Amino acid sequence: MSASADFSTHAVHNQAPPLAGTHSFRSDPVLQAALKREGGGGWLDRLDAIGQACGSAELREHGWLANHHPPELLAFDRYGNRVNQVRFHPSYHQLMATSMGWQLHSLPWVSDQPGAMVARCAGTYQMTQVEPGHGCPITMTFAAVPALRHQPDVAEQWLPRVTADRYDPRDIPAFDKTANTIGMAMTEKQGGSDVRRNSTTASPLGKGGPGQAYRLVGHKWFCSAPMCDAFLTLAYTEKGLSCFLVPRWTPQGDRNAMQIQRLKDKLGNRSNASSEIEYAGAWAVMVGPEGRGVPTIIEMVGHTRLDCVIGSAALMRRALAEAVHHARHREAFGARLADHALMKNVLADLALESEAALLLGLRLARAFDEAPADPGAAAFARIATAAAKYLVCKRAPGAIFEAMECLGGNGYAEESGLPLLYREAPVNSIWEGSGNVMCLDVLRALAKEPESGEALQAELAGGLGHDARYDRVVAELFADLAAAPAHPGSARRLVERMALALQARLLMAHAPAAVSDAFLSTRLAGDRLGCFGTLPPGVDLDAIVERSLKVG
Ligand SMILES: Cc1cc2nc3c(=O)[nH]c(=O)nc-3n(C[C@H](O)[C@H](O)[C@H](O)COP(=O)(O)OP(=O)(O)OC[C@H]3O[C@@H](n4cnc5c(N)ncnc54)[C@H](O)[C@@H]3O)c2cc1C
């Protein structure tokens, strides 16, 4: 035996094999069932193909590289010309091309086949597990379409390329590209949630009004994905806050006067650039009625909020899959981690959270699919999206941390992928309406659009009569809704129960009894202590964990 073999210590034992290579659709029976149930059954083949790719080591490597080589600002070229470019790693472009190739930015807008929104969300759910940051421009491009439709002449010019599926990263005029991406610029230094505090101004270049050209002057404190081809922007005219489309290049083929000042140094979401910008007389076209900027752009916001729910569910799913996989392969104290009673409890609890989040996300997606032809579905989507965004996005960071701990020290190391998920998670809660703003939005919907409260109650009433714990919580909720308008200080309490009741309703109807019973006893009944892994005795932990990740 050689001397080096004699003293070699580097034998690798008791480490889990990589999870990469696991088909992300076939390993997820909850996703498969929800896709079919919510009307996306006609898209099974596409989702299966996406699952194959999303499980592949190759795509996961692109996700890794895009985050570990974050974008860089190139404000000026070598000659001193202002170019306002952001350079991304090639893997970022590969992720963008992949998501756009699957039409995750456009499917419901270009397909008449039923269930297109559900299918698109199921695809987004899988792709977010590969890499969440590039989803920002994908989501914004997708969500911009309903807002752009407020201005038919602008929509006619732009939508063919906004919904096209051949990603084109070149920094050239939008009309010369195979596909365009759209960003948004609402938030200013002095106000994000309260956009009425915006100070950016818009002056008409001619007669003014919808579809007309303006010049914008002002700053935006957050503008993500600043290499998008155009940005939906809020700015003041004499008639009030209005919505504009600001292209990177003017119709004359010059660089628009939209200057990227710097990129944000963010907690997570690192593959994606978020910038601060100045409009120094930028050319823009008005979208929608003058002075009605918020109602115009709110169409976009409604769709990005849906994606926050799907995105947070996806982050939890990826974390859960990593935790279950690790626990099935790692041994400690004479048994696989997954066979230790307390680890089973933690994994089962995480699986409940993950399943409840996905079921609610895809139920919402179905409401979006149905909304154009069904006012009841639109009313349900209006209120349930806000409630779901509040709860699901809030639950994600804690669930991901708990999953990270299942991997022990390995989970804290970057290579496990868990730190990326953990750092990413809070953004879904903060942007597009932070937690409090979402809860206050639910109160606003109840007050101003009473049909939304009625739609929510109709949904919940459908689950009555099967479980006393559910019946009690829903009865209390209905009593609160019937009483005087809720005090803003109690809004979180009200909205949390709404979202939990919606999740419970879905689990009672569609999940095995082990899952719905455990969820009801911990999330709706009163004996939960707070942390994950506190499911009460009698819960069928094995059944819950077993179905969470099917391999082979
Ligand atoms: C990574 C990232 C990317 C982003 N990208 C974009 C982008 O591309 N375009 C864009 O326009 N914006 C973007 N944003 C900005 C984001 O949408 C805002 O930060 C968010 O809307 C909150 O606004 P704010 O930061 O001004 O906080 P504020 O509005 O000051 O809110 C601060 C806190 O106060 C709470 N609050 C506000 N009002 C009330 C109230 N009435 N009662 C009780 N509590 C209240 C909020 O819930 C929040 O917790 C991005 C943010 C992040 C983190």
PDB file of N, CA and C and ligand atoms in Angstrom, residues 136 140 184-189 191-194 222-224 266 269 274 427 430-437 440, ligand 1:
ATOM      1  N   CYS A 136     -38.243  37.629 -11.951  1.00  0.00           N
ATOM      2  CA  CYS A 136     -38.728  39.020 -11.796  1.00  0.00           C
ATOM      3  C   CYS A 136     -39.111  39.616 -13.156  1.00  0.00           C
ATOM      4  N   MET A 140     -42.927  40.369 -14.534  1.00  0.00           N
ATOM      5  CA  MET A 140     -43.347  41.730 -14.895  1.00  0.00           C
ATOM      6  C   MET A 140     -43.807  41.786 -16.352  1.00  0.00           C
ATOM      7  N   MET A 184     -41.228  47.656 -14.362  1.00  0.00           N
ATOM      8  CA  MET A 184     -42.141  48.642 -13.784  1.00  0.00           C
ATOM      9  C   MET A 184     -41.377  49.598 -12.881  1.00  0.00           C
ATOM     10  N   ALA A 185     -41.806  50.838 -12.843  1.00  0.00           N
ATOM     11  CA  ALA A 185     -41.141  51.837 -12.022  1.00  0.00           C
ATOM     12  C   ALA A 185     -42.197  52.682 -11.329  1.00  0.00           C
ATOM     13  N   MET A 186     -42.519  52.263 -10.125  1.00  0.00           N
ATOM     14  CA  MET A 186     -43.501  53.010  -9.328  1.00  0.00           C
ATOM     15  C   MET A 186     -42.825  53.656  -8.120  1.00  0.00           C
ATOM     16  N   THR A 187     -42.016  52.850  -7.411  1.00  0.00           N
ATOM     17  CA  THR A 187     -41.506  53.262  -6.099  1.00  0.00           C
ATOM     18  C   THR A 187     -40.518  54.422  -6.214  1.00  0.00           C
ATOM     19  N   GLU A 188     -40.715  55.435  -5.378  1.00  0.00           N
ATOM     20  CA  GLU A 188     -39.758  56.545  -5.288  1.00  0.00           C
ATOM     21  C   GLU A 188     -39.196  56.607  -3.866  1.00  0.00           C
ATOM     22  N   LYS A 189     -38.185  57.444  -3.682  1.00  0.00           N
ATOM     23  CA  LYS A 189     -37.530  57.487  -2.370  1.00  0.00           C
ATOM     24  C   LYS A 189     -38.532  57.772  -1.264  1.00  0.00           C
ATOM     25  N   GLY A 191     -41.761  57.355  -1.192  1.00  0.00           N
ATOM     26  CA  GLY A 191     -42.973  56.565  -1.060  1.00  0.00           C
ATOM     27  C   GLY A 191     -43.051  55.409  -2.032  1.00  0.00           C
ATOM     28  N   GLY A 192     -43.340  54.235  -1.481  1.00  0.00           N
ATOM     29  CA  GLY A 192     -43.520  53.048  -2.317  1.00  0.00           C
ATOM     30  C   GLY A 192     -44.951  52.549  -2.211  1.00  0.00           C
ATOM     31  N   SER A 193     -45.344  52.177  -0.988  1.00  0.00           N
ATOM     32  CA  SER A 193     -46.737  51.741  -0.793  1.00  0.00           C
ATOM     33  C   SER A 193     -47.671  52.895  -1.131  1.00  0.00           C
ATOM     34  N   ASP A 194     -47.291  54.076  -0.698  1.00  0.00           N
ATOM     35  CA  ASP A 194     -48.123  55.262  -0.921  1.00  0.00           C
ATOM     36  C   ASP A 194     -47.625  56.001  -2.163  1.00  0.00           C
ATOM     37  N   PHE A 222     -36.615  52.204  -6.908  1.00  0.00           N
ATOM     38  CA  PHE A 222     -36.491  50.783  -7.260  1.00  0.00           C
ATOM     39  C   PHE A 222     -36.979  50.598  -8.685  1.00  0.00           C
ATOM     40  N   CYS A 223     -36.134  50.040  -9.519  1.00  0.00           N
ATOM     41  CA  CYS A 223     -36.569  49.650 -10.859  1.00  0.00           C
ATOM     42  C   CYS A 223     -35.795  48.376 -11.190  1.00  0.00           C
ATOM     43  N   SER A 224     -36.482  47.250 -11.037  1.00  0.00           N
ATOM     44  CA  SER A 224     -35.804  45.964 -11.226  1.00  0.00           C
ATOM     45  C   SER A 224     -35.698  45.623 -12.705  1.00  0.00           C
ATOM     46  N   LYS A 266     -28.412  43.819  -2.677  1.00  0.00           N
ATOM     47  CA  LYS A 266     -29.597  43.253  -2.027  1.00  0.00           C
ATOM     48  C   LYS A 266     -29.272  42.028  -1.175  1.00  0.00           C
ATOM     49  N   ASN A 269     -32.050  37.612  -4.242  1.00  0.00           N
ATOM     50  CA  ASN A 269     -32.503  38.014  -5.567  1.00  0.00           C
ATOM     51  C   ASN A 269     -31.318  38.531  -6.371  1.00  0.00           C
ATOM     52  N   SER A 274     -31.568  45.130  -9.540  1.00  0.00           N
ATOM     53  CA  SER A 274     -32.572  46.147  -9.167  1.00  0.00           C
ATOM     54  C   SER A 274     -31.829  47.470  -9.095  1.00  0.00           C
ATOM     55  N   VAL A 427     -38.372  38.816  -0.252  1.00  0.00           N
ATOM     56  CA  VAL A 427     -38.740  39.825  -1.257  1.00  0.00           C
ATOM     57  C   VAL A 427     -40.180  39.657  -1.724  1.00  0.00           C
ATOM     58  N   ILE A 430     -42.202  41.600   0.660  1.00  0.00           N
ATOM     59  CA  ILE A 430     -41.979  43.053   0.745  1.00  0.00           C
ATOM     60  C   ILE A 430     -42.481  43.787  -0.496  1.00  0.00           C
ATOM     61  N   TRP A 431     -42.170  43.259  -1.674  1.00  0.00           N
ATOM     62  CA  TRP A 431     -42.501  44.066  -2.865  1.00  0.00           C
ATOM     63  C   TRP A 431     -43.942  43.784  -3.313  1.00  0.00           C
ATOM     64  N   GLU A 432     -44.441  44.682  -4.133  1.00  0.00           N
ATOM     65  CA  GLU A 432     -45.807  44.558  -4.669  1.00  0.00           C
ATOM     66  C   GLU A 432     -46.857  44.513  -3.561  1.00  0.00           C
ATOM     67  N   GLY A 433     -46.611  45.268  -2.495  1.00  0.00           N
ATOM     68  CA  GLY A 433     -47.552  45.309  -1.376  1.00  0.00           C
ATOM     69  C   GLY A 433     -47.005  44.523  -0.218  1.00  0.00           C
ATOM     70  N   SER A 434     -46.397  45.224   0.739  1.00  0.00           N
ATOM     71  CA  SER A 434     -45.838  44.538   1.916  1.00  0.00           C
ATOM     72  C   SER A 434     -46.991  44.016   2.785  1.00  0.00           C
ATOM     73  N   GLY A 435     -46.637  43.223   3.796  1.00  0.00           N
ATOM     74  CA  GLY A 435     -47.639  42.504   4.592  1.00  0.00           C
ATOM     75  C   GLY A 435     -48.799  43.379   5.057  1.00  0.00           C
ATOM     76  N   ASN A 436     -48.483  44.480   5.718  1.00  0.00           N
ATOM     77  CA  ASN A 436     -49.570  45.339   6.223  1.00  0.00           C
ATOM     78  C   ASN A 436     -50.421  45.871   5.077  1.00  0.00           C
ATOM     79  N   VAL A 437     -49.741  46.228   3.998  1.00  0.00           N
ATOM     80  CA  VAL A 437     -50.465  46.813   2.864  1.00  0.00           C
ATOM     81  C   VAL A 437     -51.434  45.786   2.274  1.00  0.00           C
ATOM     82  N   LEU A 440     -54.446  45.586   4.613  1.00  0.00           N
ATOM     83  CA  LEU A 440     -55.310  46.763   4.448  1.00  0.00           C
ATOM     84  C   LEU A 440     -56.030  46.715   3.103  1.00  0.00           C
TER      85      LEU A 440
HETATM   86  C1  LIG B   1     -35.787  43.426  -4.507  1.00  0.00           C
HETATM   87  C2  LIG B   1     -36.801  44.490  -4.736  1.00  0.00           C
HETATM   88  C3  LIG B   1     -37.185  44.804  -6.018  1.00  0.00           C
HETATM   89  C4  LIG B   1     -38.097  45.812  -6.248  1.00  0.00           C
HETATM   90  N1  LIG B   1     -38.411  46.129  -7.538  1.00  0.00           N
HETATM   91  C5  LIG B   1     -39.267  47.147  -7.779  1.00  0.00           C
HETATM   92  C6  LIG B   1     -39.578  47.533  -9.118  1.00  0.00           C
HETATM   93  O1  LIG B   1     -39.097  46.939 -10.082  1.00  0.00           O
HETATM   94  N2  LIG B   1     -40.407  48.576  -9.310  1.00  0.00           N
HETATM   95  C7  LIG B   1     -40.965  49.258  -8.272  1.00  0.00           C
HETATM   96  O2  LIG B   1     -41.724  50.181  -8.508  1.00  0.00           O
HETATM   97  N3  LIG B   1     -40.700  48.910  -6.996  1.00  0.00           N
HETATM   98  C8  LIG B   1     -39.867  47.879  -6.728  1.00  0.00           C
HETATM   99  N4  LIG B   1     -39.570  47.531  -5.438  1.00  0.00           N
HETATM  100  C9  LIG B   1     -40.089  48.356  -4.365  1.00  0.00           C
HETATM  101  C10 LIG B   1     -41.178  47.715  -3.541  1.00  0.00           C
HETATM  102  O3  LIG B   1     -42.318  47.479  -4.303  1.00  0.00           O
HETATM  103  C11 LIG B   1     -41.406  48.639  -2.332  1.00  0.00           C
HETATM  104  O4  LIG B   1     -40.233  48.610  -1.551  1.00  0.00           O
HETATM  105  C12 LIG B   1     -42.613  48.212  -1.531  1.00  0.00           C
HETATM  106  O5  LIG B   1     -43.783  48.439  -2.244  1.00  0.00           O
HETATM  107  C13 LIG B   1     -42.697  48.957  -0.201  1.00  0.00           C
HETATM  108  O6  LIG B   1     -42.597  50.341  -0.391  1.00  0.00           O
HETATM  109  P1  LIG B   1     -41.520  51.187   0.427  1.00  0.00           P
HETATM  110  O7  LIG B   1     -40.194  50.540   0.300  1.00  0.00           O
HETATM  111  O8  LIG B   1     -41.633  52.600   0.025  1.00  0.00           O
HETATM  112  O9  LIG B   1     -41.938  51.043   1.951  1.00  0.00           O
HETATM  113  P2  LIG B   1     -43.087  51.858   2.704  1.00  0.00           P
HETATM  114  O10 LIG B   1     -44.214  52.108   1.782  1.00  0.00           O
HETATM  115  O11 LIG B   1     -42.487  52.995   3.402  1.00  0.00           O
HETATM  116  O12 LIG B   1     -43.524  50.759   3.781  1.00  0.00           O
HETATM  117  C14 LIG B   1     -42.713  50.427   4.901  1.00  0.00           C
HETATM  118  C15 LIG B   1     -43.502  49.521   5.821  1.00  0.00           C
HETATM  119  O13 LIG B   1     -44.663  50.211   6.278  1.00  0.00           O
HETATM  120  C16 LIG B   1     -45.818  49.424   6.069  1.00  0.00           C
HETATM  121  N5  LIG B   1     -46.939  50.308   5.800  1.00  0.00           N
HETATM  122  C17 LIG B   1     -47.117  51.136   4.751  1.00  0.00           C
HETATM  123  N6  LIG B   1     -48.291  51.765   4.858  1.00  0.00           N
HETATM  124  C18 LIG B   1     -48.882  51.336   6.010  1.00  0.00           C
HETATM  125  C19 LIG B   1     -50.114  51.617   6.679  1.00  0.00           C
HETATM  126  N7  LIG B   1     -51.016  52.448   6.137  1.00  0.00           N
HETATM  127  N8  LIG B   1     -50.377  50.977   7.838  1.00  0.00           N
HETATM  128  C20 LIG B   1     -49.495  50.109   8.361  1.00  0.00           C
HETATM  129  N9  LIG B   1     -48.323  49.808   7.783  1.00  0.00           N
HETATM  130  C21 LIG B   1     -48.016  50.410   6.612  1.00  0.00           C
HETATM  131  C22 LIG B   1     -45.485  48.508   4.902  1.00  0.00           C
HETATM  132  O14 LIG B   1     -46.261  47.311   4.952  1.00  0.00           O
HETATM  133  C23 LIG B   1     -43.998  48.244   5.152  1.00  0.00           C
HETATM  134  O15 LIG B   1     -43.873  47.180   6.062  1.00  0.00           O
HETATM  135  C24 LIG B   1     -38.677  46.513  -5.166  1.00  0.00           C
HETATM  136  C25 LIG B   1     -38.320  46.168  -3.868  1.00  0.00           C
HETATM  137  C26 LIG B   1     -37.392  45.185  -3.643  1.00  0.00           C
HETATM  138  C27 LIG B   1     -37.011  44.849  -2.235  1.00  0.00           C
END
